[in-house]
Coordinates of C-alpha atoms and ligand atoms in Angstrom, one line a residue:
X1 CA 0.0 0.0 0.0
X2 CA 1.4 3.4 -0.9
X3 CA 1.7 5.9 2.0
X4 CA -1.1 8.1 1.0
X5 CA -3.6 5.2 0.9
X6 CA -2.7 4.5 4.5
X7 CA -3.4 8.1 5.3
X8 CA -6.7 8.1 3.4
X9 CA -7.8 5.0 5.2
X10 CA -6.8 6.6 8.4
X11 CA -8.9 9.7 7.7
X12 CA -12.0 7.6 7.2
X13 CA -11.2 5.5 10.3
X14 CA -10.8 8.7 12.3
X15 CA -14.2 9.9 11.2
X16 CA -15.8 6.6 12.0
X17 CA -14.3 6.5 15.5
X18 CA -15.3 10.2 16.1
X19 CA -18.9 9.1 15.6
X20 CA -18.6 6.9 18.7
X21 CA -16.7 9.6 20.6
X22 CA -13.2 8.3 20.2
X23 CA -10.1 10.4 19.4
X24 CA -7.8 8.2 17.3
X25 CA -4.9 10.7 17.4
X26 CA -5.0 10.7 21.1
X27 CA -5.0 6.9 21.2
X28 CA -1.9 6.7 19.0
X29 CA -0.2 9.3 21.1
X30 CA -0.7 7.3 24.2
X31 CA 0.2 4.0 22.6
X32 CA 3.6 5.2 21.6
X33 CA 4.6 5.7 25.2
X34 CA 3.7 2.2 26.3
X35 CA 6.8 -0.1 26.4
X36 CA 6.5 -3.8 26.0
X37 CA 9.4 -5.8 27.6
X38 CA 10.4 -8.2 24.9
X39 CA 12.0 -11.4 26.2
X40 CA 15.4 -12.5 24.8
X41 CA 14.5 -16.2 25.2
X42 CA 12.2 -16.5 22.1
X43 CA 15.4 -16.0 20.0
X44 CA 17.2 -19.2 21.0
X45 CA 14.7 -21.5 22.7
X46 CA 15.8 -20.4 26.2
X47 CA 19.3 -21.8 25.8
X48 CA 21.4 -18.8 26.7
X49 CA 25.2 -18.4 26.4
X50 CA 26.5 -19.7 29.6
X51 CA 28.2 -22.7 27.9
X52 CA 28.4 -23.6 24.2
X53 CA 25.4 -25.7 23.2
X54 CA 23.4 -25.4 26.4
X55 CA 19.9 -26.7 26.1
X56 CA 16.9 -25.8 28.2
X57 CA 16.6 -28.5 30.9
X58 CA 15.2 -29.3 34.3
X59 CA 13.1 -26.2 34.8
X60 CA 9.6 -27.5 34.4
X61 CA 9.5 -25.4 31.2
X62 CA 9.9 -26.7 27.7
X63 CA 10.6 -25.3 24.2
X64 CA 9.4 -27.6 21.5
X65 CA 10.2 -27.6 17.8
X66 CA 13.4 -27.5 15.7
X67 CA 12.8 -24.8 13.2
X68 CA 16.2 -23.9 11.6
X69 CA 18.0 -20.7 12.1
X70 CA 18.1 -20.2 15.9
X71 CA 20.6 -17.6 17.3
X72 CA 23.8 -19.4 18.3
X73 CA 25.7 -16.5 19.7
X74 CA 25.1 -13.2 21.4
X75 CA 25.8 -11.3 18.1
X76 CA 23.2 -13.4 16.3
X77 CA 20.7 -13.0 19.0
X78 CA 21.2 -9.2 19.0
X79 CA 20.9 -9.1 15.2
X80 CA 17.7 -11.1 15.3
X81 CA 16.3 -8.9 18.0
X82 CA 17.1 -5.8 16.1
X83 CA 15.5 -7.2 13.0
X84 CA 12.3 -7.8 15.1
X85 CA 12.4 -4.3 16.6
X86 CA 12.6 -2.8 13.1
X87 CA 9.2 -4.4 12.4
X88 CA 7.5 -3.4 15.6
X89 CA 6.1 0.1 16.1
X90 CA 7.0 2.0 19.3
X91 CA 9.9 2.0 21.8
X92 CA 10.2 -1.2 23.7
X93 CA 12.5 -3.0 26.2
X94 CA 14.7 -6.0 26.3
X95 CA 14.0 -8.6 29.0
X96 CA 17.2 -10.5 29.5
X97 CA 17.8 -13.7 31.5
X98 CA 21.0 -14.0 33.5
X99 CA 22.0 -17.1 31.4
X100 CA 22.5 -14.8 28.5
X101 CA 25.6 -13.3 30.0
X102 CA 28.6 -12.3 27.9
X103 CA 31.4 -14.3 29.5
X104 CA 33.7 -14.2 26.5
X105 CA 34.0 -18.0 26.4
X106 CA 35.0 -18.4 30.0
X107 CA 32.4 -20.2 32.2
X108 CA 31.2 -18.1 35.1
X109 CA 28.9 -19.8 37.6
X110 CA 25.6 -18.1 38.5
X111 CA 26.7 -17.0 42.0
X112 CA 29.6 -15.2 40.5
X113 CA 28.2 -13.3 37.6
X114 CA 28.7 -9.5 37.8
X115 CA 28.0 -6.3 35.9
X116 CA 31.0 -6.9 33.7
X117 CA 29.2 -9.9 32.1
X118 CA 26.3 -7.7 31.1
X119 CA 28.1 -4.5 30.2
X120 CA 28.1 -5.3 26.5
X121 CA 24.3 -5.8 26.6
X122 CA 23.9 -2.4 28.4
X123 CA 26.1 -0.7 25.8
X124 CA 24.1 -2.3 23.0
X125 CA 20.8 -1.2 24.7
X126 CA 22.2 2.3 25.2
X127 CA 22.9 2.5 21.4
X128 CA 19.4 1.4 20.6
X129 CA 17.9 3.7 23.3
X130 CA 16.0 0.9 25.0
X131 CA 15.5 -0.1 28.6
X132 CA 16.3 -3.5 30.0
X133 CA 14.7 -5.9 32.5
X134 CA 16.4 -8.8 34.1
X135 CA 15.8 -12.3 35.4
X136 CA 17.9 -14.6 37.6
X137 CA 18.1 -18.1 36.0
X138 CA 17.0 -20.8 38.3
X139 CA 17.0 -23.7 35.8
X140 CA 19.3 -25.5 33.3
X141 CA 21.9 -25.9 36.0
X142 CA 23.3 -28.9 38.0
X143 CA 22.2 -27.3 41.3
X144 CA 18.6 -27.2 40.0
X145 CA 18.7 -30.7 38.5
X146 CA 16.6 -32.3 41.3
X147 CA 13.9 -29.8 40.9
X148 CA 14.6 -27.5 43.9
X149 CA 16.6 -24.2 44.2
X150 CA 15.6 -21.5 46.7
X151 CA 13.5 -24.0 48.7
X152 CA 16.0 -26.8 48.6
X153 CA 16.5 -28.8 51.8
X154 CA 20.3 -28.5 51.4
X155 CA 21.5 -25.3 52.9
X156 CA 24.5 -25.0 50.6
X157 CA 22.4 -25.2 47.5
X158 CA 20.0 -22.6 48.9
X159 CA 22.9 -20.4 49.6
X160 CA 24.2 -20.7 46.1
X161 CA 20.9 -19.6 44.7
X162 CA 20.5 -16.8 47.2
X163 CA 23.8 -15.5 46.1
X164 CA 22.6 -15.7 42.5
X165 CA 19.5 -13.6 43.4
X166 CA 21.6 -11.0 45.3
X167 CA 24.1 -10.5 42.4
X168 CA 21.3 -10.3 39.9
X169 CA 19.6 -7.5 41.8
X170 CA 22.9 -5.6 41.8
X171 CA 23.5 -6.1 38.1
X172 CA 19.9 -4.9 37.4
X173 CA 20.3 -1.8 39.5
X174 CA 23.4 -0.9 37.5
X175 CA 21.5 -1.6 34.3
X176 CA 18.7 0.7 35.5
X177 CA 21.3 3.4 36.4
X178 CA 23.1 3.3 33.1
X179 CA 19.9 3.1 31.1
X180 CA 18.0 5.7 33.1
X181 CA 15.0 3.5 33.6
X182 CA 14.4 1.0 36.4
X183 CA 15.1 -2.6 35.6
X184 CA 12.4 -5.1 36.7
X185 CA 13.9 -8.2 38.1
X186 CA 11.6 -11.2 38.0
X187 CA 12.1 -14.2 40.2
X188 CA 10.7 -17.4 38.9
X189 CA 11.9 -20.8 40.3
X190 CA 10.8 -24.2 39.2
X191 CA 10.7 -25.8 42.7
X192 CA 8.2 -28.5 43.1
X193 CA 7.4 -32.2 43.3
X194 CA 6.2 -34.6 40.6
X195 CA 4.3 -36.6 43.1
X196 CA 2.3 -36.0 46.3
X197 CA 4.5 -34.4 48.9
X198 CA 4.6 -35.6 52.5
X199 CA 5.4 -32.1 53.6
X200 CA 4.1 -29.0 51.8
X201 CA 5.0 -26.5 54.5
X202 CA 8.8 -26.7 54.9
X203 CA 9.7 -25.9 51.3
X204 CA 7.5 -22.8 51.5
X205 CA 9.0 -21.8 54.8
X206 CA 12.5 -22.1 53.3
X207 CA 11.5 -20.2 50.2
X208 CA 10.2 -17.3 52.3
X209 CA 13.5 -17.2 54.1
X210 CA 15.6 -17.4 51.0
X211 CA 13.6 -14.6 49.3
X212 CA 13.9 -12.4 52.5
X213 CA 17.7 -13.0 52.3
X214 CA 17.8 -12.0 48.7
X215 CA 15.8 -8.8 49.3
X216 CA 17.5 -7.9 52.6
X217 CA 19.4 -5.1 50.9
X218 CA 17.2 -2.1 50.0
X219 CA 17.7 -1.0 46.4
X220 CA 16.5 2.3 45.1
X221 CA 13.3 1.6 43.2
X222 CA 14.2 4.2 40.5
X223 CA 17.0 1.7 39.6
X224 CA 15.6 -1.7 40.2
X225 CA 12.2 -3.3 41.1
X226 CA 11.7 -6.9 42.3
X227 CA 8.9 -9.2 41.1
X228 CA 8.0 -12.7 42.1
X229 CA 6.2 -15.1 39.6
X230 CA 3.8 -17.8 40.6
X231 CA 2.9 -21.0 38.8
X232 CA 0.3 -23.7 39.1
X233 CA 2.4 -26.6 37.9
X234 CA 5.3 -27.6 35.6
X235 CA 6.2 -30.7 33.6
X236 CA 7.7 -32.9 36.1
X237 CA 6.3 -30.9 39.0
X238 CA 2.6 -31.7 38.6
X239 CA 1.6 -32.3 42.2
X240 CA 3.1 -29.4 44.1
X241 CA 4.7 -26.1 43.2
X242 CA 6.3 -24.3 46.1
X243 CA 5.8 -20.8 44.6
X244 CA 2.1 -21.1 44.0
X245 CA -0.2 -18.1 43.4
X246 CA -1.3 -17.9 47.0
X247 CA 2.3 -18.2 48.2
X248 CA 3.5 -15.3 46.1
X249 CA 0.4 -13.1 46.5
X250 CA 1.0 -13.3 50.3
X251 CA 4.7 -12.7 49.8
X252 CA 4.3 -9.7 47.5
X253 CA 1.6 -8.1 49.6
X254 CA 3.5 -8.6 52.9
X255 CA 6.9 -7.4 51.4
X256 CA 5.5 -4.9 49.0
X257 CA 7.1 -6.5 46.0
X258 CA 5.8 -6.6 42.4
X259 CA 3.7 -9.7 41.6
X260 CA 4.2 -11.3 38.3
X261 CA 1.1 -12.8 36.6
X262 CA 1.9 -15.2 33.8
X263 CA -1.1 -15.9 31.6
X264 CA -0.2 -19.6 31.4
X265 CA 0.3 -20.2 35.1
X266 CA -3.3 -20.8 36.2
X267 CA -6.0 -23.4 35.8
X268 CA -7.0 -23.5 32.1
X269 CA -10.3 -21.7 32.6
X270 CA -8.8 -19.1 35.0
X271 CA -7.7 -15.8 33.4
X272 CA -5.3 -13.2 34.6
X273 CA -7.3 -10.3 33.2
X274 CA -9.6 -10.3 36.1
X275 CA -6.8 -10.6 38.6
X276 CA -5.2 -7.3 37.6
X277 CA -7.7 -5.0 39.3
X278 CA -8.1 -7.4 42.2
X279 CA -4.4 -7.3 43.1
X280 CA -3.4 -3.7 42.2
X281 CA -4.9 -2.3 45.5
X282 CA -2.5 -4.4 47.5
X283 CA 0.9 -4.5 45.6
X284 CA 3.1 -1.6 44.5
X285 CA 2.9 -2.8 40.9
X286 CA 2.3 -5.8 38.7
X287 CA 4.5 -7.4 36.1
X288 CA 2.6 -9.3 33.4
X289 CA 4.0 -12.3 31.5
X290 CA 1.7 -12.2 28.5
X291 CA 1.7 -15.6 27.0
X292 CA -0.7 -18.0 25.4
X293 CA -1.4 -21.3 27.1
X294 CA -2.9 -24.0 24.9
X295 CA -4.3 -26.7 27.2
X296 CA -1.3 -26.2 29.5
X297 CA 1.5 -23.7 30.0
X298 CA 2.6 -24.2 26.5
X299 CA 3.9 -20.7 25.9
X300 CA 2.5 -20.4 22.4
X301 CA 3.1 -17.1 20.6
X302 CA 0.7 -14.4 21.7
X303 CA -2.1 -13.7 19.3
X304 CA -5.0 -11.3 19.3
X305 CA -7.5 -13.5 21.1
X306 CA -10.2 -12.7 23.7
X307 CA -7.9 -13.0 26.7
X308 CA -5.2 -10.8 25.3
X309 CA -7.9 -8.2 24.6
X310 CA -9.2 -8.5 28.1
X311 CA -5.7 -8.1 29.5
X312 CA -5.1 -5.0 27.4
X313 CA -8.5 -3.6 28.4
X314 CA -7.6 -3.9 32.0
X315 CA -4.2 -2.3 31.5
X316 CA -5.7 0.7 29.9
X317 CA -9.1 1.0 31.7
X318 CA -7.7 0.6 35.2
X319 CA -5.8 3.8 34.6
X320 CA -2.9 2.3 36.5
X321 CA -0.5 2.1 33.6
X322 CA 2.4 3.3 35.7
X323 CA 1.9 0.3 38.0
X324 CA 1.6 -2.3 35.3
X325 CA 4.8 -3.6 33.6
X326 CA 4.0 -5.5 30.4
X327 CA 6.3 -8.3 29.6
X328 CA 6.0 -11.1 27.1
X329 CA 6.8 -14.8 27.8
X330 CA 6.5 -17.3 25.0
X331 CA 8.9 -19.5 23.1
X332 CA 8.0 -21.4 20.1
X333 CA 10.8 -23.3 18.4
X334 CA 8.6 -24.6 15.6
X335 CA 8.4 -21.4 13.6
X336 CA 10.7 -18.6 12.5
X337 CA 11.8 -17.1 15.8
X338 CA 12.1 -13.5 14.6
X339 CA 8.5 -13.8 13.2
X340 CA 7.4 -15.2 16.6
X341 CA 8.7 -12.0 18.3
X342 CA 7.1 -9.8 15.7
X343 CA 3.7 -11.6 15.8
X344 CA 3.6 -11.7 19.6
X345 CA 4.6 -8.1 20.2
X346 CA 2.5 -6.7 17.4
X347 CA -0.5 -8.6 18.8
X348 CA 0.1 -7.1 22.2
X349 CA 0.4 -3.6 20.6
X350 CA -2.8 -4.2 18.6
X351 CA -4.7 -5.2 21.7
X352 CA -3.5 -2.1 23.5
X353 CA -4.5 0.1 20.6
X354 CA -8.0 -1.5 20.5
X355 CA -8.3 -0.9 24.3
X356 CA -7.2 2.8 23.8
X357 CA -9.9 3.1 21.2
X358 CA -12.6 2.2 23.7
X359 CA -15.5 4.7 23.6
X360 CA -15.5 6.6 26.9
X361 CA -19.2 6.4 26.7
X362 CA -19.2 2.7 27.6
X363 CA -18.2 3.6 31.2
X364 CA -20.8 6.3 31.3
X365 CA -23.5 4.0 30.3
X366 CA -22.4 1.6 33.0
X367 CA -22.5 4.3 35.6
X368 CA -26.0 5.2 34.4
X369 CA -27.1 1.6 34.7
X370 CA -27.9 1.3 31.0
X371 CA -26.5 -2.1 30.5
X372 CA -28.4 -2.7 27.3
X373 CA -26.6 0.2 25.6
X374 CA -23.3 -0.8 27.3
X375 CA -23.5 -4.3 25.6
X376 CA -24.6 -2.8 22.3
X377 CA -21.8 -0.3 22.2
X378 CA -19.2 -2.9 23.3
X379 CA -20.2 -4.9 20.2
X380 CA -20.5 -2.0 17.8
X381 CA -17.0 -0.9 18.7
X382 CA -15.5 -4.3 17.9
X383 CA -16.1 -3.8 14.2
X384 CA -14.6 -0.4 14.0
X385 CA -11.6 0.0 11.6
X386 CA -8.8 -0.3 14.0
X387 CA -6.6 -1.9 11.3
X388 CA -6.4 1.5 9.5
X389 CA -5.4 3.2 12.8
X390 CA -2.7 0.6 13.3
X391 CA -1.3 1.0 9.8
X392 CA -1.2 4.7 10.3
X393 CA 0.7 4.3 13.6
X394 CA 3.2 2.0 11.8
X395 CA 3.7 4.6 9.1
X396 CA 4.3 7.2 11.8
X397 CA 6.8 5.0 13.5
X398 CA 8.6 4.1 10.3
X399 CA 7.8 0.4 10.4
X400 CA 6.0 -1.8 7.8
X401 CA 2.2 -1.8 7.8
X402 CA 0.4 -5.0 8.8
X403 CA 0.5 -6.6 5.4
X404 CA 4.1 -5.9 4.7
X405 CA 6.3 -7.0 7.5
X406 CA 6.3 -10.7 6.7
X407 CA 8.1 -10.1 3.4
X408 CA 11.0 -8.7 5.4
X409 CA 11.1 -11.7 7.7
X410 CA 11.2 -14.0 4.6
X411 CA 14.0 -12.0 3.2
X412 CA 15.9 -12.2 6.5
X413 CA 15.3 -15.9 6.7
X414 CA 16.7 -16.5 3.2
X415 CA 19.7 -14.3 3.6
X416 CA 20.6 -14.7 7.3
X417 CA 18.8 -17.4 9.2
X418 CA 19.0 -20.2 6.6
X419 CA 22.8 -19.8 6.5
X420 CA 23.1 -20.9 10.1
X421 CA 23.9 -24.5 9.8
Ligands
RNT501 C1 8.3 -20.4 33.5 C2 8.1 -19.0 33.7 C3 9.2 -18.1 33.5 C4 10.1 -18.5 32.3 C5 11.2 -17.5 31.9 C6 12.1 -18.1 30.9 O1 7.1 -21.1 33.6 O2 7.0 -18.5 33.0 O3 8.8 -16.8 33.4 O4 9.3 -18.6 31.1 O5 11.8 -17.1 33.1
ZN502 ZN1 6.6 -16.4 32.9

């Protein structure tokens, strides 16, 4: 589509939205200031760069598929990520796992990592003008092989993982300082039992103590923020997860930490969209791991489905944007990984745009008790031409419109990804 046809379509869309009381320019203006934290781990199936040829293991998480072209080095991952960013409108963030350290070929264990192993990432992010978030890595490690880390019954193993958490917070604070934007550090651990435990209490007691030890040092929240992520179950940990939703809700509320809600970490019919407003009154902020569970915590690429829209609606309509950090968490190894990033992130952005295009009148109708009109308008607005607004936003942001980005991925696959053998 030529540029002026995008503008023409936008002019018509703008008029159409005006009729239902929506200002499309204002929506776009707000959208461009909402960052999405894009996870590094879609680029290489959660392998990281700790050792050559590391594979994801032992974490109760799985990447499935063997699509060719995955990033094998930090340089390749950065190039792929930049390719994805060039096809995504807006300014976003990189969410990095500690296992993606730059150790220049010399193994450094998790309790010994330091800022120097992440300086090249920070320099790269500085050049791109993006913020960074961070994650300690509590899986794919011999000391996590029996399924327990921070709640392990062995004091030495707990200590090792506590040290990992402490050093990760310090690294993130330095990231936040250098990048001028607080780095959110998300704690997710795989700890749990495959079969029915005899003792459910002790591991949770130990986890509380370990977390308290990690968070003992106060860090300036303008540099670093801590989040804890719950989970219902994992493969190989079906019967008991130490860090369950109730556990971390209690922890986050009592310690005033951020709570991370992963869309795939609840019972299949349970949705995180309704939890956002229920938890915001009690925690300083939320971190979202927007994902797409299919029958289980499968981490499929995020698409524009009902739950994604509900999540986006809550992010926007709660008016608490400054207390909701949007992160993505999916990893599909069965399709082009750069495309996976673009599809998932663009879907998130689309859902946010649609939420921003909500007629303010819907809330007014609700307040007036006119639920018939509320339902009618909710349906009318669904068929408004948001695609034309999205394309116009892409044009403004200098990225390809919806029908054109895939060509560039195909081109990149042919010229870059397919050569990685
Ligand atoms: C695992 C959690 C966690 C991980 C990342 C890689 O079930 O969702 O967030 O996906 O840390
Ligand atoms: Zn997650």
